Amino acid sequence: MCDSCGCDLPTDHDHNHEHAPEIIKVHQSLLAANDAIAAENKAHFEAMGIVAINMISSPGSGKTTLLEKTIERLKGKIRIGVIEGDIETDRDAQRIRAKGVPVVQMTTGGACHLDAAQIHKGLHLLEKEPGGDKLDLLFIENVGNLVCPATFDLGEHQRVVLVSVPEGPDKPAKYPKAFISSQIFVITKIDLLPYFDFPVAEAKADALHLNPRLQVMALSATSGEGFEAWIDYLEAVMR
Ligand SMILES: Nc1nc2c(ncn2[C@@H]2O[C@H](COP(=O)(O)OP(=O)(O)OP(=O)(O)O)[C@@H](O)[C@H]2O)c(=O)[nH]1
Ligand SMILES: [Mg+2]
């Protein structure tokens, strides 16, 4: 640290520069601490042979419903575990437990996202659940929020961002970070397309403008339309 101006540069640096406000420095160091734990999580996943997928969306976009249908479809073929993130309640964990796979609920007590330390803790809790120590695929359902979860690496291999038809097609343009940092964009509830103004091509074009490598799919967990592409994607990431 520089004794002269108190910044992080060596003492002999040119002092003719602006200092980052303290709030930015604290934020940067919080993220650096999170990233270090995320790297440990990733190493843990790889040592255990687990593929980890982080699901991000606004509240109610259909994350848990998609997981319920996915478990129904893949149970017995792929060993699935789930870490649920919510501000309060274990309702989503109860829904997943009813499908017969290991699950833990992390409640954040107000925080709008999961962080890497919570996933580290969640993994150890999951290992104590029946079957939770031998998984092929771990889904992490993040807290319903399209903003904060995009900033926190959890050590996942894949990040999936979901937008449901009733939310409108402007979400990629308005919440770009979630789309820039994800590998897959899933448009959900397409059974509702006849009732909402949701030009799929517009949402897709905006997302691809932000992130040309994004894989885009559209599905309905309730009607099953488009579901095969999601299953194909999961089977591909498991290889
Ligand atoms: N029409 C229709 N409704 C759906 C579909 N998927 C989910 N829903 C409904 O949308 C509502 C919210 O679904 P959830 O799966 O709980 O959404 P979520 O993203 O997990 O919500 P949070 O965990 O609160 O962020 C429920 O009433 C679901 O039945 C779908 O494909 N079509
Ligand atoms: Mg949910």
PDB file of C-alpha atoms and ligand atoms in Angstrom:
ATOM      1  CA  MET A   1       0.000   0.000   0.000  1.00  0.00           C
ATOM      2  CA  CYS A   2       1.195   3.543  -0.770  1.00  0.00           C
ATOM      3  CA  ASP A   3       2.034   5.450   2.490  1.00  0.00           C
ATOM      4  CA  SER A   4       1.649   8.768   0.724  1.00  0.00           C
ATOM      5  CA  CYS A   5      -1.909   8.564  -0.561  1.00  0.00           C
ATOM      6  CA  GLY A   6      -3.190   5.316   0.928  1.00  0.00           C
ATOM      7  CA  CYS A   7      -4.031   3.574  -2.346  1.00  0.00           C
ATOM      8  CA  ASP A   8      -3.110  -0.009  -3.267  1.00  0.00           C
ATOM      9  CA  LEU A   9      -0.282   0.970  -5.663  1.00  0.00           C
ATOM     10  CA  PRO A  10       3.448   0.853  -4.702  1.00  0.00           C
ATOM     11  CA  THR A  11       4.724   3.956  -2.810  1.00  0.00           C
ATOM     12  CA  ASP A  12       6.719   5.298  -5.799  1.00  0.00           C
ATOM     13  CA  HIS A  13       3.733   5.524  -8.187  1.00  0.00           C
ATOM     14  CA  ASP A  14       2.538   8.700  -9.922  1.00  0.00           C
ATOM     15  CA  HIS A  15       0.127  10.351  -7.445  1.00  0.00           C
ATOM     16  CA  ASN A  16      -1.605  12.280 -10.175  1.00  0.00           C
ATOM     17  CA  HIS A  17      -4.573   9.878 -10.350  1.00  0.00           C
ATOM     18  CA  GLU A  18      -8.077   9.643  -8.941  1.00  0.00           C
ATOM     19  CA  HIS A  19      -8.819   7.223  -6.134  1.00  0.00           C
ATOM     20  CA  ALA A  20     -11.746   4.834  -6.336  1.00  0.00           C
ATOM     21  CA  PRO A  21     -14.365   5.813  -3.747  1.00  0.00           C
ATOM     22  CA  GLU A  22     -14.281   3.574  -0.644  1.00  0.00           C
ATOM     23  CA  ILE A  23     -17.630   2.027  -1.546  1.00  0.00           C
ATOM     24  CA  ILE A  24     -16.204   0.758  -4.852  1.00  0.00           C
ATOM     25  CA  LYS A  25     -13.136  -0.637  -3.098  1.00  0.00           C
ATOM     26  CA  VAL A  26     -15.276  -2.530  -0.558  1.00  0.00           C
ATOM     27  CA  HIS A  27     -17.464  -3.873  -3.377  1.00  0.00           C
ATOM     28  CA  GLN A  28     -14.404  -4.990  -5.341  1.00  0.00           C
ATOM     29  CA  SER A  29     -12.911  -6.776  -2.370  1.00  0.00           C
ATOM     30  CA  LEU A  30     -16.252  -8.489  -1.582  1.00  0.00           C
ATOM     31  CA  LEU A  31     -16.406  -9.747  -5.155  1.00  0.00           C
ATOM     32  CA  ALA A  32     -12.771 -10.870  -5.058  1.00  0.00           C
ATOM     33  CA  ALA A  33     -13.495 -12.862  -1.877  1.00  0.00           C
ATOM     34  CA  ASN A  34     -16.579 -14.370  -3.523  1.00  0.00           C
ATOM     35  CA  ASP A  35     -14.612 -15.284  -6.669  1.00  0.00           C
ATOM     36  CA  ALA A  36     -11.962 -17.085  -4.599  1.00  0.00           C
ATOM     37  CA  ILE A  37     -14.631 -19.262  -2.934  1.00  0.00           C
ATOM     38  CA  ALA A  38     -16.335 -19.782  -6.304  1.00  0.00           C
ATOM     39  CA  ALA A  39     -13.060 -21.179  -7.656  1.00  0.00           C
ATOM     40  CA  GLU A  40     -12.936 -23.604  -4.704  1.00  0.00           C
ATOM     41  CA  ASN A  41     -16.534 -24.635  -5.398  1.00  0.00           C
ATOM     42  CA  LYS A  42     -15.672 -25.321  -9.025  1.00  0.00           C
ATOM     43  CA  ALA A  43     -12.694 -27.458  -7.989  1.00  0.00           C
ATOM     44  CA  HIS A  44     -15.004 -29.317  -5.582  1.00  0.00           C
ATOM     45  CA  PHE A  45     -17.592 -29.929  -8.346  1.00  0.00           C
ATOM     46  CA  GLU A  46     -14.891 -31.246 -10.633  1.00  0.00           C
ATOM     47  CA  ALA A  47     -13.386 -33.520  -7.977  1.00  0.00           C
ATOM     48  CA  MET A  48     -16.884 -34.957  -7.389  1.00  0.00           C
ATOM     49  CA  GLY A  49     -17.671 -35.250 -11.129  1.00  0.00           C
ATOM     50  CA  ILE A  50     -20.620 -32.847 -10.811  1.00  0.00           C
ATOM     51  CA  VAL A  51     -21.873 -30.477 -13.509  1.00  0.00           C
ATOM     52  CA  ALA A  52     -23.356 -27.402 -11.795  1.00  0.00           C
ATOM     53  CA  ILE A  53     -25.988 -25.153 -13.383  1.00  0.00           C
ATOM     54  CA  ASN A  54     -26.986 -21.787 -11.910  1.00  0.00           C
ATOM     55  CA  MET A  55     -30.573 -20.730 -12.758  1.00  0.00           C
ATOM     56  CA  ILE A  56     -31.264 -16.982 -12.755  1.00  0.00           C
ATOM     57  CA  SER A  57     -34.546 -15.172 -13.371  1.00  0.00           C
ATOM     58  CA  SER A  58     -37.075 -12.725 -11.978  1.00  0.00           C
ATOM     59  CA  PRO A  59     -39.415 -14.091  -9.294  1.00  0.00           C
ATOM     60  CA  GLY A  60     -41.974 -16.474 -10.739  1.00  0.00           C
ATOM     61  CA  SER A  61     -40.462 -17.040 -14.197  1.00  0.00           C
ATOM     62  CA  GLY A  62     -40.848 -20.781 -13.730  1.00  0.00           C
ATOM     63  CA  LYS A  63     -37.469 -21.976 -12.389  1.00  0.00           C
ATOM     64  CA  THR A  64     -38.849 -24.462  -9.852  1.00  0.00           C
ATOM     65  CA  THR A  65     -41.518 -25.723 -12.251  1.00  0.00           C
ATOM     66  CA  LEU A  66     -38.869 -26.345 -14.911  1.00  0.00           C
ATOM     67  CA  LEU A  67     -36.765 -28.214 -12.337  1.00  0.00           C
ATOM     68  CA  GLU A  68     -39.747 -30.331 -11.247  1.00  0.00           C
ATOM     69  CA  LYS A  69     -40.437 -31.367 -14.857  1.00  0.00           C
ATOM     70  CA  THR A  70     -36.733 -31.942 -15.534  1.00  0.00           C
ATOM     71  CA  ILE A  71     -36.419 -34.230 -12.508  1.00  0.00           C
ATOM     72  CA  GLU A  72     -39.537 -36.174 -13.552  1.00  0.00           C
ATOM     73  CA  ARG A  73     -37.958 -36.663 -16.957  1.00  0.00           C
ATOM     74  CA  LEU A  74     -34.356 -37.498 -15.976  1.00  0.00           C
ATOM     75  CA  LYS A  75     -34.726 -39.212 -12.598  1.00  0.00           C
ATOM     76  CA  GLY A  76     -33.190 -42.678 -12.724  1.00  0.00           C
ATOM     77  CA  LYS A  77     -30.996 -41.666 -15.675  1.00  0.00           C
ATOM     78  CA  ILE A  78     -29.031 -38.784 -14.157  1.00  0.00           C
ATOM     79  CA  ARG A  79     -28.378 -38.309 -10.428  1.00  0.00           C
ATOM     80  CA  ILE A  80     -29.751 -34.805  -9.770  1.00  0.00           C
ATOM     81  CA  GLY A  81     -29.385 -32.635  -6.662  1.00  0.00           C
ATOM     82  CA  VAL A  82     -30.695 -29.133  -6.046  1.00  0.00           C
ATOM     83  CA  ILE A  83     -29.646 -26.158  -3.928  1.00  0.00           C
ATOM     84  CA  GLU A  84     -32.572 -23.784  -3.570  1.00  0.00           C
ATOM     85  CA  GLY A  85     -32.039 -20.092  -2.855  1.00  0.00           C
ATOM     86  CA  ASP A  86     -34.791 -17.887  -1.480  1.00  0.00           C
ATOM     87  CA  ILE A  87     -35.033 -14.905   0.820  1.00  0.00           C
ATOM     88  CA  GLU A  88     -37.489 -16.749   3.079  1.00  0.00           C
ATOM     89  CA  THR A  89     -39.249 -20.151   3.339  1.00  0.00           C
ATOM     90  CA  ASP A  90     -38.318 -23.651   2.217  1.00  0.00           C
ATOM     91  CA  ARG A  91     -41.298 -23.937  -0.116  1.00  0.00           C
ATOM     92  CA  ASP A  92     -39.235 -24.560  -3.250  1.00  0.00           C
ATOM     93  CA  ALA A  93     -37.150 -27.200  -1.443  1.00  0.00           C
ATOM     94  CA  GLN A  94     -40.374 -28.937  -0.396  1.00  0.00           C
ATOM     95  CA  ARG A  95     -41.521 -29.007  -4.030  1.00  0.00           C
ATOM     96  CA  ILE A  96     -38.213 -30.497  -5.155  1.00  0.00           C
ATOM     97  CA  ARG A  97     -38.094 -32.994  -2.251  1.00  0.00           C
ATOM     98  CA  ALA A  98     -41.512 -34.244  -3.330  1.00  0.00           C
ATOM     99  CA  LYS A  99     -39.849 -35.302  -6.602  1.00  0.00           C
ATOM    100  CA  GLY A 100     -37.510 -37.579  -4.639  1.00  0.00           C
ATOM    101  CA  VAL A 101     -34.108 -35.981  -5.169  1.00  0.00           C
ATOM    102  CA  PRO A 102     -31.673 -34.550  -2.589  1.00  0.00           C
ATOM    103  CA  VAL A 103     -32.222 -30.853  -1.964  1.00  0.00           C
ATOM    104  CA  VAL A 104     -31.190 -28.181   0.511  1.00  0.00           C
ATOM    105  CA  GLN A 105     -32.777 -24.795   1.001  1.00  0.00           C
ATOM    106  CA  MET A 106     -30.510 -21.821   1.603  1.00  0.00           C
ATOM    107  CA  THR A 107     -32.426 -18.814   2.912  1.00  0.00           C
ATOM    108  CA  THR A 108     -30.603 -15.538   2.534  1.00  0.00           C
ATOM    109  CA  GLY A 109     -32.572 -13.597   5.165  1.00  0.00           C
ATOM    110  CA  GLY A 110     -32.979 -10.587   2.906  1.00  0.00           C
ATOM    111  CA  ALA A 111     -30.067 -10.809   0.470  1.00  0.00           C
ATOM    112  CA  CYS A 112     -31.170 -10.722  -3.161  1.00  0.00           C
ATOM    113  CA  HIS A 113     -28.745 -13.402  -4.430  1.00  0.00           C
ATOM    114  CA  LEU A 114     -26.842 -16.526  -3.467  1.00  0.00           C
ATOM    115  CA  ASP A 115     -23.091 -16.169  -2.989  1.00  0.00           C
ATOM    116  CA  ALA A 116     -20.283 -18.674  -3.340  1.00  0.00           C
ATOM    117  CA  ALA A 117     -19.942 -19.201   0.438  1.00  0.00           C
ATOM    118  CA  GLN A 118     -23.605 -20.231   0.645  1.00  0.00           C
ATOM    119  CA  ILE A 119     -23.047 -22.758  -2.131  1.00  0.00           C
ATOM    120  CA  HIS A 120     -19.984 -24.121  -0.310  1.00  0.00           C
ATOM    121  CA  LYS A 121     -22.126 -24.593   2.810  1.00  0.00           C
ATOM    122  CA  GLY A 122     -25.055 -25.925   0.768  1.00  0.00           C
ATOM    123  CA  LEU A 123     -22.847 -28.541  -0.890  1.00  0.00           C
ATOM    124  CA  HIS A 124     -21.756 -29.923   2.478  1.00  0.00           C
ATOM    125  CA  LEU A 125     -25.370 -29.997   3.685  1.00  0.00           C
ATOM    126  CA  LEU A 126     -26.402 -31.735   0.462  1.00  0.00           C
ATOM    127  CA  GLU A 127     -23.760 -34.406   0.991  1.00  0.00           C
ATOM    128  CA  LYS A 128     -25.556 -35.367   4.224  1.00  0.00           C
ATOM    129  CA  GLU A 129     -28.869 -35.903   2.399  1.00  0.00           C
ATOM    130  CA  PRO A 130     -29.602 -39.440   1.143  1.00  0.00           C
ATOM    131  CA  GLY A 131     -27.950 -39.674  -2.308  1.00  0.00           C
ATOM    132  CA  GLY A 132     -26.539 -36.175  -1.999  1.00  0.00           C
ATOM    133  CA  ASP A 133     -22.933 -37.384  -1.951  1.00  0.00           C
ATOM    134  CA  LYS A 134     -23.160 -39.000  -5.405  1.00  0.00           C
ATOM    135  CA  LEU A 135     -24.499 -36.533  -7.940  1.00  0.00           C
ATOM    136  CA  ASP A 136     -24.034 -36.046 -11.674  1.00  0.00           C
ATOM    137  CA  LEU A 137     -25.922 -32.784 -12.005  1.00  0.00           C
ATOM    138  CA  LEU A 138     -26.461 -29.994  -9.484  1.00  0.00           C
ATOM    139  CA  PHE A 139     -29.049 -27.325 -10.130  1.00  0.00           C
ATOM    140  CA  ILE A 140     -28.717 -24.117  -8.151  1.00  0.00           C
ATOM    141  CA  GLU A 141     -31.966 -22.151  -8.201  1.00  0.00           C
ATOM    142  CA  ASN A 142     -30.905 -18.617  -7.392  1.00  0.00           C
ATOM    143  CA  VAL A 143     -33.061 -16.071  -5.557  1.00  0.00           C
ATOM    144  CA  GLY A 144     -35.716 -14.645  -7.904  1.00  0.00           C
ATOM    145  CA  ASN A 145     -33.956 -11.529  -9.184  1.00  0.00           C
ATOM    146  CA  LEU A 146     -32.564 -10.606 -12.586  1.00  0.00           C
ATOM    147  CA  VAL A 147     -29.963  -8.155 -11.245  1.00  0.00           C
ATOM    148  CA  CYS A 148     -27.788  -9.174  -8.256  1.00  0.00           C
ATOM    149  CA  PRO A 149     -27.326 -12.909  -9.024  1.00  0.00           C
ATOM    150  CA  ALA A 150     -25.628 -11.957 -12.304  1.00  0.00           C
ATOM    151  CA  THR A 151     -22.704 -10.437 -10.379  1.00  0.00           C
ATOM    152  CA  PHE A 152     -21.955 -13.399  -8.107  1.00  0.00           C
ATOM    153  CA  ASP A 153     -20.032 -16.328  -9.546  1.00  0.00           C
ATOM    154  CA  LEU A 154     -20.968 -19.490  -7.649  1.00  0.00           C
ATOM    155  CA  GLY A 155     -18.388 -21.707  -9.355  1.00  0.00           C
ATOM    156  CA  GLU A 156     -21.028 -23.098 -11.720  1.00  0.00           C
ATOM    157  CA  HIS A 157     -20.191 -24.579 -15.126  1.00  0.00           C
ATOM    158  CA  GLN A 158     -23.267 -23.173 -16.829  1.00  0.00           C
ATOM    159  CA  ARG A 159     -25.492 -20.218 -16.134  1.00  0.00           C
ATOM    160  CA  VAL A 160     -29.064 -20.250 -17.415  1.00  0.00           C
ATOM    161  CA  VAL A 161     -31.154 -17.075 -17.555  1.00  0.00           C
ATOM    162  CA  LEU A 162     -34.922 -17.426 -17.872  1.00  0.00           C
ATOM    163  CA  VAL A 163     -37.589 -14.895 -18.886  1.00  0.00           C
ATOM    164  CA  SER A 164     -41.263 -15.841 -18.949  1.00  0.00           C
ATOM    165  CA  VAL A 165     -43.682 -14.617 -21.600  1.00  0.00           C
ATOM    166  CA  PRO A 166     -45.793 -12.477 -19.184  1.00  0.00           C
ATOM    167  CA  GLU A 167     -42.673 -10.482 -18.192  1.00  0.00           C
ATOM    168  CA  GLY A 168     -42.302  -8.979 -21.676  1.00  0.00           C
ATOM    169  CA  PRO A 169     -39.547  -9.142 -24.311  1.00  0.00           C
ATOM    170  CA  ASP A 170     -37.528  -6.145 -23.097  1.00  0.00           C
ATOM    171  CA  LYS A 171     -35.753  -7.933 -20.244  1.00  0.00           C
ATOM    172  CA  PRO A 172     -32.491  -8.677 -22.096  1.00  0.00           C
ATOM    173  CA  ALA A 173     -32.099  -5.014 -23.057  1.00  0.00           C
ATOM    174  CA  LYS A 174     -32.988  -3.756 -19.558  1.00  0.00           C
ATOM    175  CA  TYR A 175     -31.036  -6.294 -17.494  1.00  0.00           C
ATOM    176  CA  PRO A 176     -28.038  -6.990 -19.735  1.00  0.00           C
ATOM    177  CA  LYS A 177     -25.590  -8.479 -17.253  1.00  0.00           C
ATOM    178  CA  ALA A 178     -27.628 -11.637 -16.680  1.00  0.00           C
ATOM    179  CA  PHE A 179     -27.619 -12.276 -20.436  1.00  0.00           C
ATOM    180  CA  ILE A 180     -23.978 -11.359 -20.999  1.00  0.00           C
ATOM    181  CA  SER A 181     -22.844 -13.714 -18.225  1.00  0.00           C
ATOM    182  CA  SER A 182     -25.054 -16.701 -19.168  1.00  0.00           C
ATOM    183  CA  GLN A 183     -24.586 -19.524 -21.646  1.00  0.00           C
ATOM    184  CA  ILE A 184     -28.298 -20.294 -22.129  1.00  0.00           C
ATOM    185  CA  PHE A 185     -31.370 -18.076 -22.404  1.00  0.00           C
ATOM    186  CA  VAL A 186     -34.659 -19.920 -21.848  1.00  0.00           C
ATOM    187  CA  ILE A 187     -37.929 -18.195 -22.724  1.00  0.00           C
ATOM    188  CA  THR A 188     -40.523 -19.891 -20.505  1.00  0.00           C
ATOM    189  CA  LYS A 189     -44.340 -20.191 -20.466  1.00  0.00           C
ATOM    190  CA  ILE A 190     -44.674 -20.125 -24.255  1.00  0.00           C
ATOM    191  CA  ASP A 191     -48.138 -21.681 -23.832  1.00  0.00           C
ATOM    192  CA  LEU A 192     -49.110 -18.094 -22.879  1.00  0.00           C
ATOM    193  CA  LEU A 193     -47.912 -16.524 -26.154  1.00  0.00           C
ATOM    194  CA  PRO A 194     -51.488 -16.208 -27.516  1.00  0.00           C
ATOM    195  CA  TYR A 195     -52.401 -13.972 -24.558  1.00  0.00           C
ATOM    196  CA  PHE A 196     -49.353 -11.684 -24.256  1.00  0.00           C
ATOM    197  CA  ASP A 197     -47.485  -9.392 -26.598  1.00  0.00           C
ATOM    198  CA  PHE A 198     -44.123 -11.156 -26.547  1.00  0.00           C
ATOM    199  CA  PRO A 199     -42.303 -11.119 -29.886  1.00  0.00           C
ATOM    200  CA  VAL A 200     -39.909 -14.040 -29.356  1.00  0.00           C
ATOM    201  CA  ALA A 201     -37.661 -12.897 -32.221  1.00  0.00           C
ATOM    202  CA  GLU A 202     -37.222  -9.466 -30.621  1.00  0.00           C
ATOM    203  CA  ALA A 203     -36.231 -10.875 -27.212  1.00  0.00           C
ATOM    204  CA  LYS A 204     -33.876 -13.308 -28.907  1.00  0.00           C
ATOM    205  CA  ALA A 205     -32.262 -10.624 -31.096  1.00  0.00           C
ATOM    206  CA  ASP A 206     -31.697  -8.318 -28.108  1.00  0.00           C
ATOM    207  CA  ALA A 207     -30.105 -11.142 -26.123  1.00  0.00           C
ATOM    208  CA  LEU A 208     -27.872 -12.208 -29.024  1.00  0.00           C
ATOM    209  CA  HIS A 209     -26.848  -8.600 -29.593  1.00  0.00           C
ATOM    210  CA  LEU A 210     -25.523  -8.586 -26.007  1.00  0.00           C
ATOM    211  CA  ASN A 211     -24.020 -12.068 -26.184  1.00  0.00           C
ATOM    212  CA  PRO A 212     -23.678 -13.665 -29.624  1.00  0.00           C
ATOM    213  CA  ARG A 213     -22.650 -17.005 -28.074  1.00  0.00           C
ATOM    214  CA  LEU A 214     -25.860 -17.356 -26.074  1.00  0.00           C
ATOM    215  CA  GLN A 215     -27.890 -20.478 -26.844  1.00  0.00           C
ATOM    216  CA  VAL A 216     -31.573 -19.513 -26.953  1.00  0.00           C
ATOM    217  CA  MET A 217     -34.555 -21.800 -26.486  1.00  0.00           C
ATOM    218  CA  ALA A 218     -38.261 -21.344 -25.815  1.00  0.00           C
ATOM    219  CA  LEU A 219     -40.406 -23.819 -23.913  1.00  0.00           C
ATOM    220  CA  SER A 220     -43.441 -24.425 -21.785  1.00  0.00           C
ATOM    221  CA  ALA A 221     -42.984 -26.569 -18.698  1.00  0.00           C
ATOM    222  CA  THR A 222     -46.748 -27.075 -18.499  1.00  0.00           C
ATOM    223  CA  SER A 223     -47.550 -28.046 -22.121  1.00  0.00           C
ATOM    224  CA  GLY A 224     -44.136 -29.633 -22.785  1.00  0.00           C
ATOM    225  CA  GLU A 225     -43.648 -27.650 -26.010  1.00  0.00           C
ATOM    226  CA  GLY A 226     -39.935 -27.012 -26.636  1.00  0.00           C
ATOM    227  CA  PHE A 227     -38.923 -29.214 -23.706  1.00  0.00           C
ATOM    228  CA  GLU A 228     -36.849 -31.605 -25.838  1.00  0.00           C
ATOM    229  CA  ALA A 229     -34.316 -28.863 -26.660  1.00  0.00           C
ATOM    230  CA  TRP A 230     -33.800 -28.312 -22.917  1.00  0.00           C
ATOM    231  CA  ILE A 231     -33.278 -32.036 -22.303  1.00  0.00           C
ATOM    232  CA  ASP A 232     -30.879 -32.199 -25.283  1.00  0.00           C
ATOM    233  CA  TYR A 233     -28.919 -29.285 -23.819  1.00  0.00           C
ATOM    234  CA  LEU A 234     -28.675 -30.986 -20.399  1.00  0.00           C
ATOM    235  CA  GLU A 235     -27.574 -34.261 -21.940  1.00  0.00           C
ATOM    236  CA  ALA A 236     -24.950 -32.392 -23.981  1.00  0.00           C
ATOM    237  CA  VAL A 237     -23.455 -30.623 -20.945  1.00  0.00           C
ATOM    238  CA  MET A 238     -23.308 -33.949 -19.083  1.00  0.00           C
ATOM    239  CA  ARG A 239     -21.023 -35.492 -21.747  1.00  0.00           C
TER     240      ARG A 239
HETATM  241  N1  LIG B   1     -48.716 -21.124 -17.989  1.00  0.00           N
HETATM  242  C1  LIG B   1     -47.577 -21.526 -17.434  1.00  0.00           C
HETATM  243  N2  LIG B   1     -47.340 -21.313 -16.134  1.00  0.00           N
HETATM  244  C2  LIG B   1     -46.170 -21.731 -15.619  1.00  0.00           C
HETATM  245  C3  LIG B   1     -45.179 -22.379 -16.397  1.00  0.00           C
HETATM  246  N3  LIG B   1     -44.111 -22.637 -15.608  1.00  0.00           N
HETATM  247  C4  LIG B   1     -44.441 -22.176 -14.386  1.00  0.00           C
HETATM  248  N4  LIG B   1     -45.669 -21.638 -14.378  1.00  0.00           N
HETATM  249  C5  LIG B   1     -46.388 -21.041 -13.237  1.00  0.00           C
HETATM  250  O1  LIG B   1     -45.703 -19.855 -12.841  1.00  0.00           O
HETATM  251  C6  LIG B   1     -45.781 -19.669 -11.430  1.00  0.00           C
HETATM  252  C7  LIG B   1     -44.392 -19.517 -10.861  1.00  0.00           C
HETATM  253  O2  LIG B   1     -43.644 -20.698 -11.120  1.00  0.00           O
HETATM  254  P1  LIG B   1     -42.376 -21.123 -10.265  1.00  0.00           P
HETATM  255  O3  LIG B   1     -41.804 -22.329 -10.922  1.00  0.00           O
HETATM  256  O4  LIG B   1     -42.703 -21.211  -8.828  1.00  0.00           O
HETATM  257  O5  LIG B   1     -41.435 -19.869 -10.508  1.00  0.00           O
HETATM  258  P2  LIG B   1     -39.997 -19.559  -9.862  1.00  0.00           P
HETATM  259  O6  LIG B   1     -39.192 -18.903 -10.910  1.00  0.00           O
HETATM  260  O7  LIG B   1     -39.437 -20.793  -9.270  1.00  0.00           O
HETATM  261  O8  LIG B   1     -40.389 -18.535  -8.723  1.00  0.00           O
HETATM  262  P3  LIG B   1     -39.449 -17.980  -7.521  1.00  0.00           P
HETATM  263  O9  LIG B   1     -38.734 -19.157  -6.947  1.00  0.00           O
HETATM  264  O10 LIG B   1     -40.418 -17.359  -6.579  1.00  0.00           O
HETATM  265  O11 LIG B   1     -38.524 -16.977  -8.147  1.00  0.00           O
HETATM  266  C8  LIG B   1     -46.505 -20.919 -10.899  1.00  0.00           C
HETATM  267  O12 LIG B   1     -47.865 -20.590 -10.699  1.00  0.00           O
HETATM  268  C9  LIG B   1     -46.359 -21.932 -12.011  1.00  0.00           C
HETATM  269  O13 LIG B   1     -47.392 -22.885 -12.049  1.00  0.00           O
HETATM  270  C10 LIG B   1     -45.452 -22.611 -17.785  1.00  0.00           C
HETATM  271  O14 LIG B   1     -44.655 -23.167 -18.554  1.00  0.00           O
HETATM  272  N5  LIG B   1     -46.663 -22.142 -18.243  1.00  0.00           N
HETATM  273 MG    MG B   2     -38.714 -21.113  -7.366  1.00  0.00          MG
END
